[in-house]
Amino acid sequence: WFVGFVYLLCAAIRLARFNVITNPLLHRGQKELSKDFIGLPVPAAAATVAALVLFLLKLIETDRSLKSGALVLPFLMLLIAFLMVSTIRYPSGKNVDLQTKTKLRTFVGILAIGGLVILLKEVAVLCVCLGYIFYGLARHVRRARRVAHAPLGKSV
């Protein structure tokens, strides 16, 4: 119950912060340079929880159990909750332009990921959701290291 309450509270705080950040009356004349989300978006967090439930149902259906892996679930839920209210930037799809030319390698990679999602629904959707979460974390750590190793007086 406690983990569920913390998750719900963080989602409410995240949505309230999003409404304040995007309010045009509070930020007149200011253009945001980055289209990234500040904190994990609530739909991404909800998709991860839903994918996790589908994955667990698939495990039950195939008569497998998590055993000691079940101890990780509360910590994963708390991580997702705290990432929603964090200042870690997550990429948004606002800059994706499907009208531009794409490299063949990128297109084949997208098709392969789409095929895996269709074939291995529960596992692949969970992997995509967790990949998005940990991509944002890895990008944040990489940026922090770059700033820490940058010479003084030089902005990154």
PDB file of C-alpha atoms in Angstrom:
ATOM      1  CA  TRP A   1       0.000   0.000   0.000  1.00  0.00           C
ATOM      2  CA  PHE A   2       2.791   2.378   0.865  1.00  0.00           C
ATOM      3  CA  VAL A   3       4.541   1.914  -2.495  1.00  0.00           C
ATOM      4  CA  GLY A   4       1.259   2.430  -4.342  1.00  0.00           C
ATOM      5  CA  PHE A   5       0.591   5.605  -2.368  1.00  0.00           C
ATOM      6  CA  VAL A   6       4.070   6.998  -3.058  1.00  0.00           C
ATOM      7  CA  TYR A   7       3.661   6.219  -6.781  1.00  0.00           C
ATOM      8  CA  LEU A   8       0.283   7.968  -6.896  1.00  0.00           C
ATOM      9  CA  LEU A   9       1.572  10.979  -4.938  1.00  0.00           C
ATOM     10  CA  CYS A  10       4.592  11.379  -7.243  1.00  0.00           C
ATOM     11  CA  ALA A  11       2.360  11.127 -10.320  1.00  0.00           C
ATOM     12  CA  ALA A  12       0.110  13.891  -8.953  1.00  0.00           C
ATOM     13  CA  ILE A  13       3.108  16.101  -8.196  1.00  0.00           C
ATOM     14  CA  ARG A  14       4.531  15.436 -11.671  1.00  0.00           C
ATOM     15  CA  LEU A  15       1.267  16.407 -13.366  1.00  0.00           C
ATOM     16  CA  ALA A  16       0.961  19.557 -11.248  1.00  0.00           C
ATOM     17  CA  ARG A  17       4.532  20.556 -12.099  1.00  0.00           C
ATOM     18  CA  PHE A  18       3.900  19.914 -15.792  1.00  0.00           C
ATOM     19  CA  ASN A  19       0.838  22.185 -15.699  1.00  0.00           C
ATOM     20  CA  VAL A  20       2.844  24.961 -14.037  1.00  0.00           C
ATOM     21  CA  ILE A  21       5.818  24.619 -16.407  1.00  0.00           C
ATOM     22  CA  THR A  22       3.652  24.709 -19.537  1.00  0.00           C
ATOM     23  CA  ASN A  23       1.395  27.571 -18.417  1.00  0.00           C
ATOM     24  CA  PRO A  24       1.862  30.346 -21.009  1.00  0.00           C
ATOM     25  CA  LEU A  25       0.688  33.053 -18.601  1.00  0.00           C
ATOM     26  CA  LEU A  26       3.543  32.356 -16.180  1.00  0.00           C
ATOM     27  CA  HIS A  27       6.287  32.209 -18.818  1.00  0.00           C
ATOM     28  CA  ARG A  28       5.505  35.001 -21.268  1.00  0.00           C
ATOM     29  CA  GLY A  29       8.034  35.538 -24.001  1.00  0.00           C
ATOM     30  CA  GLN A  30      10.240  32.655 -22.892  1.00  0.00           C
ATOM     31  CA  LYS A  31      10.900  29.921 -25.426  1.00  0.00           C
ATOM     32  CA  GLU A  32      12.054  26.601 -24.101  1.00  0.00           C
ATOM     33  CA  LEU A  33      15.269  25.559 -25.810  1.00  0.00           C
ATOM     34  CA  SER A  34      14.897  21.850 -25.111  1.00  0.00           C
ATOM     35  CA  LYS A  35      11.876  19.762 -25.989  1.00  0.00           C
ATOM     36  CA  ASP A  36      12.835  17.154 -23.376  1.00  0.00           C
ATOM     37  CA  PHE A  37      10.547  16.245 -20.510  1.00  0.00           C
ATOM     38  CA  ILE A  38      11.772  17.220 -17.053  1.00  0.00           C
ATOM     39  CA  GLY A  39      11.232  14.062 -15.062  1.00  0.00           C
ATOM     40  CA  LEU A  40       9.776  10.801 -16.286  1.00  0.00           C
ATOM     41  CA  PRO A  41       6.450  11.467 -18.023  1.00  0.00           C
ATOM     42  CA  VAL A  42       3.431   9.959 -16.289  1.00  0.00           C
ATOM     43  CA  PRO A  43       2.291   8.055 -19.428  1.00  0.00           C
ATOM     44  CA  ALA A  44       5.723   6.387 -19.650  1.00  0.00           C
ATOM     45  CA  ALA A  45       5.559   5.454 -15.970  1.00  0.00           C
ATOM     46  CA  ALA A  46       2.029   4.093 -16.375  1.00  0.00           C
ATOM     47  CA  ALA A  47       3.046   2.132 -19.481  1.00  0.00           C
ATOM     48  CA  THR A  48       5.901   0.576 -17.507  1.00  0.00           C
ATOM     49  CA  VAL A  49       3.573  -0.482 -14.696  1.00  0.00           C
ATOM     50  CA  ALA A  50       1.059  -1.897 -17.206  1.00  0.00           C
ATOM     51  CA  ALA A  51       3.824  -3.747 -19.070  1.00  0.00           C
ATOM     52  CA  LEU A  52       5.073  -5.151 -15.782  1.00  0.00           C
ATOM     53  CA  VAL A  53       1.597  -6.435 -14.916  1.00  0.00           C
ATOM     54  CA  LEU A  54       1.257  -8.056 -18.354  1.00  0.00           C
ATOM     55  CA  PHE A  55       4.676  -9.655 -17.939  1.00  0.00           C
ATOM     56  CA  LEU A  56       3.747 -11.041 -14.523  1.00  0.00           C
ATOM     57  CA  LEU A  57       0.474 -12.419 -15.909  1.00  0.00           C
ATOM     58  CA  LYS A  58       2.442 -14.115 -18.687  1.00  0.00           C
ATOM     59  CA  LEU A  59       4.741 -15.684 -16.096  1.00  0.00           C
ATOM     60  CA  ILE A  60       1.747 -17.011 -14.157  1.00  0.00           C
ATOM     61  CA  GLU A  61       0.212 -18.338 -17.381  1.00  0.00           C
ATOM     62  CA  THR A  62       3.371 -20.311 -18.173  1.00  0.00           C
ATOM     63  CA  ASP A  63       3.601 -21.635 -14.579  1.00  0.00           C
ATOM     64  CA  ARG A  64       6.790 -19.768 -13.783  1.00  0.00           C
ATOM     65  CA  SER A  65       7.417 -17.678 -10.723  1.00  0.00           C
ATOM     66  CA  LEU A  66       9.649 -14.751  -9.880  1.00  0.00           C
ATOM     67  CA  LYS A  67      10.878 -16.232  -6.593  1.00  0.00           C
ATOM     68  CA  SER A  68      13.517 -13.814  -5.267  1.00  0.00           C
ATOM     69  CA  GLY A  69      12.977 -11.495  -8.261  1.00  0.00           C
ATOM     70  CA  ALA A  70       9.740 -10.355  -6.623  1.00  0.00           C
ATOM     71  CA  LEU A  71      11.825  -8.449  -4.070  1.00  0.00           C
ATOM     72  CA  VAL A  72      12.925  -6.080  -6.854  1.00  0.00           C
ATOM     73  CA  LEU A  73       9.376  -4.992  -7.754  1.00  0.00           C
ATOM     74  CA  PRO A  74       8.776  -2.529  -4.873  1.00  0.00           C
ATOM     75  CA  PHE A  75      12.146  -0.885  -5.525  1.00  0.00           C
ATOM     76  CA  LEU A  76      11.377  -0.621  -9.244  1.00  0.00           C
ATOM     77  CA  MET A  77       8.043   1.021  -8.461  1.00  0.00           C
ATOM     78  CA  LEU A  78       9.718   3.480  -6.082  1.00  0.00           C
ATOM     79  CA  LEU A  79      12.387   4.234  -8.702  1.00  0.00           C
ATOM     80  CA  ILE A  80       9.692   4.982 -11.275  1.00  0.00           C
ATOM     81  CA  ALA A  81       7.850   7.173  -8.755  1.00  0.00           C
ATOM     82  CA  PHE A  82      10.907   9.213  -7.837  1.00  0.00           C
ATOM     83  CA  LEU A  83      11.967   9.580 -11.478  1.00  0.00           C
ATOM     84  CA  MET A  84       8.628  11.267 -12.177  1.00  0.00           C
ATOM     85  CA  VAL A  85       9.459  14.089  -9.754  1.00  0.00           C
ATOM     86  CA  SER A  86      13.172  14.217 -10.581  1.00  0.00           C
ATOM     87  CA  THR A  87      14.873  16.784 -12.796  1.00  0.00           C
ATOM     88  CA  ILE A  88      16.303  14.109 -15.082  1.00  0.00           C
ATOM     89  CA  ARG A  89      15.492  14.954 -18.691  1.00  0.00           C
ATOM     90  CA  TYR A  90      13.742  12.367 -20.845  1.00  0.00           C
ATOM     91  CA  PRO A  91      13.478  12.674 -24.620  1.00  0.00           C
ATOM     92  CA  SER A  92      10.102  13.464 -26.098  1.00  0.00           C
ATOM     93  CA  GLY A  93       8.742  12.599 -29.492  1.00  0.00           C
ATOM     94  CA  LYS A  94       8.087  16.246 -30.338  1.00  0.00           C
ATOM     95  CA  ASN A  95      11.201  16.518 -32.504  1.00  0.00           C
ATOM     96  CA  VAL A  96      10.551  13.336 -34.472  1.00  0.00           C
ATOM     97  CA  ASP A  97       9.793  14.208 -38.067  1.00  0.00           C
ATOM     98  CA  LEU A  98       8.566  11.239 -40.079  1.00  0.00           C
ATOM     99  CA  GLN A  99       8.764  13.249 -43.312  1.00  0.00           C
ATOM    100  CA  THR A 100      12.565  13.279 -43.416  1.00  0.00           C
ATOM    101  CA  LYS A 101      14.823  10.706 -45.024  1.00  0.00           C
ATOM    102  CA  THR A 102      16.061   7.991 -42.700  1.00  0.00           C
ATOM    103  CA  LYS A 103      19.197   5.887 -42.948  1.00  0.00           C
ATOM    104  CA  LEU A 104      18.509   2.309 -44.001  1.00  0.00           C
ATOM    105  CA  ARG A 105      20.203   0.950 -40.866  1.00  0.00           C
ATOM    106  CA  THR A 106      17.946   3.039 -38.606  1.00  0.00           C
ATOM    107  CA  PHE A 107      14.832   2.010 -40.532  1.00  0.00           C
ATOM    108  CA  VAL A 108      15.747  -1.690 -40.347  1.00  0.00           C
ATOM    109  CA  GLY A 109      16.421  -1.324 -36.613  1.00  0.00           C
ATOM    110  CA  ILE A 110      13.007   0.241 -36.052  1.00  0.00           C
ATOM    111  CA  LEU A 111      11.360  -2.539 -38.049  1.00  0.00           C
ATOM    112  CA  ALA A 112      13.255  -5.191 -36.057  1.00  0.00           C
ATOM    113  CA  ILE A 113      12.180  -3.669 -32.736  1.00  0.00           C
ATOM    114  CA  GLY A 114       8.594  -3.435 -34.004  1.00  0.00           C
ATOM    115  CA  GLY A 115       8.700  -7.102 -35.050  1.00  0.00           C
ATOM    116  CA  LEU A 116      10.021  -8.152 -31.642  1.00  0.00           C
ATOM    117  CA  VAL A 117       7.270  -6.187 -29.916  1.00  0.00           C
ATOM    118  CA  ILE A 118       4.677  -8.006 -32.019  1.00  0.00           C
ATOM    119  CA  LEU A 119       6.214 -11.463 -31.509  1.00  0.00           C
ATOM    120  CA  LEU A 120       7.179 -11.201 -27.857  1.00  0.00           C
ATOM    121  CA  LYS A 121       4.483  -8.818 -26.672  1.00  0.00           C
ATOM    122  CA  GLU A 122       4.798  -8.914 -22.913  1.00  0.00           C
ATOM    123  CA  VAL A 123       8.573  -9.179 -22.695  1.00  0.00           C
ATOM    124  CA  ALA A 124       9.308  -6.716 -25.501  1.00  0.00           C
ATOM    125  CA  VAL A 125       6.944  -4.007 -24.272  1.00  0.00           C
ATOM    126  CA  LEU A 126       8.457  -4.258 -20.791  1.00  0.00           C
ATOM    127  CA  CYS A 127      11.971  -4.064 -22.278  1.00  0.00           C
ATOM    128  CA  VAL A 128      11.049  -1.004 -24.359  1.00  0.00           C
ATOM    129  CA  CYS A 129       9.572   0.748 -21.297  1.00  0.00           C
ATOM    130  CA  LEU A 130      12.519  -0.107 -19.070  1.00  0.00           C
ATOM    131  CA  GLY A 131      14.879   0.861 -21.894  1.00  0.00           C
ATOM    132  CA  TYR A 132      13.305   4.328 -22.035  1.00  0.00           C
ATOM    133  CA  ILE A 133      13.619   4.723 -18.273  1.00  0.00           C
ATOM    134  CA  PHE A 134      17.243   3.621 -18.113  1.00  0.00           C
ATOM    135  CA  TYR A 135      18.165   5.540 -21.284  1.00  0.00           C
ATOM    136  CA  GLY A 136      17.169   8.762 -19.529  1.00  0.00           C
ATOM    137  CA  LEU A 137      19.190   7.778 -16.462  1.00  0.00           C
ATOM    138  CA  ALA A 138      22.260   6.878 -18.534  1.00  0.00           C
ATOM    139  CA  ARG A 139      21.998  10.114 -20.518  1.00  0.00           C
ATOM    140  CA  HIS A 140      21.791  12.084 -17.261  1.00  0.00           C
ATOM    141  CA  VAL A 141      24.888  10.355 -15.845  1.00  0.00           C
ATOM    142  CA  ARG A 142      26.793  10.908 -19.108  1.00  0.00           C
ATOM    143  CA  ARG A 143      25.919  14.633 -19.102  1.00  0.00           C
ATOM    144  CA  ALA A 144      26.908  14.974 -15.441  1.00  0.00           C
ATOM    145  CA  ARG A 145      30.294  13.382 -16.133  1.00  0.00           C
ATOM    146  CA  ARG A 146      30.843  15.618 -19.140  1.00  0.00           C
ATOM    147  CA  VAL A 147      30.083  18.725 -17.064  1.00  0.00           C
ATOM    148  CA  ALA A 148      32.324  17.513 -14.231  1.00  0.00           C
ATOM    149  CA  HIS A 149      35.259  16.921 -16.594  1.00  0.00           C
ATOM    150  CA  ALA A 150      34.782  20.126 -18.602  1.00  0.00           C
ATOM    151  CA  PRO A 151      37.419  22.839 -18.101  1.00  0.00           C
ATOM    152  CA  LEU A 152      36.371  25.728 -15.868  1.00  0.00           C
ATOM    153  CA  GLY A 153      34.730  28.613 -17.678  1.00  0.00           C
ATOM    154  CA  LYS A 154      33.712  26.461 -20.614  1.00  0.00           C
ATOM    155  CA  SER A 155      30.044  25.530 -20.904  1.00  0.00           C
ATOM    156  CA  VAL A 156      28.946  22.206 -22.342  1.00  0.00           C
TER     157      VAL A 156
END
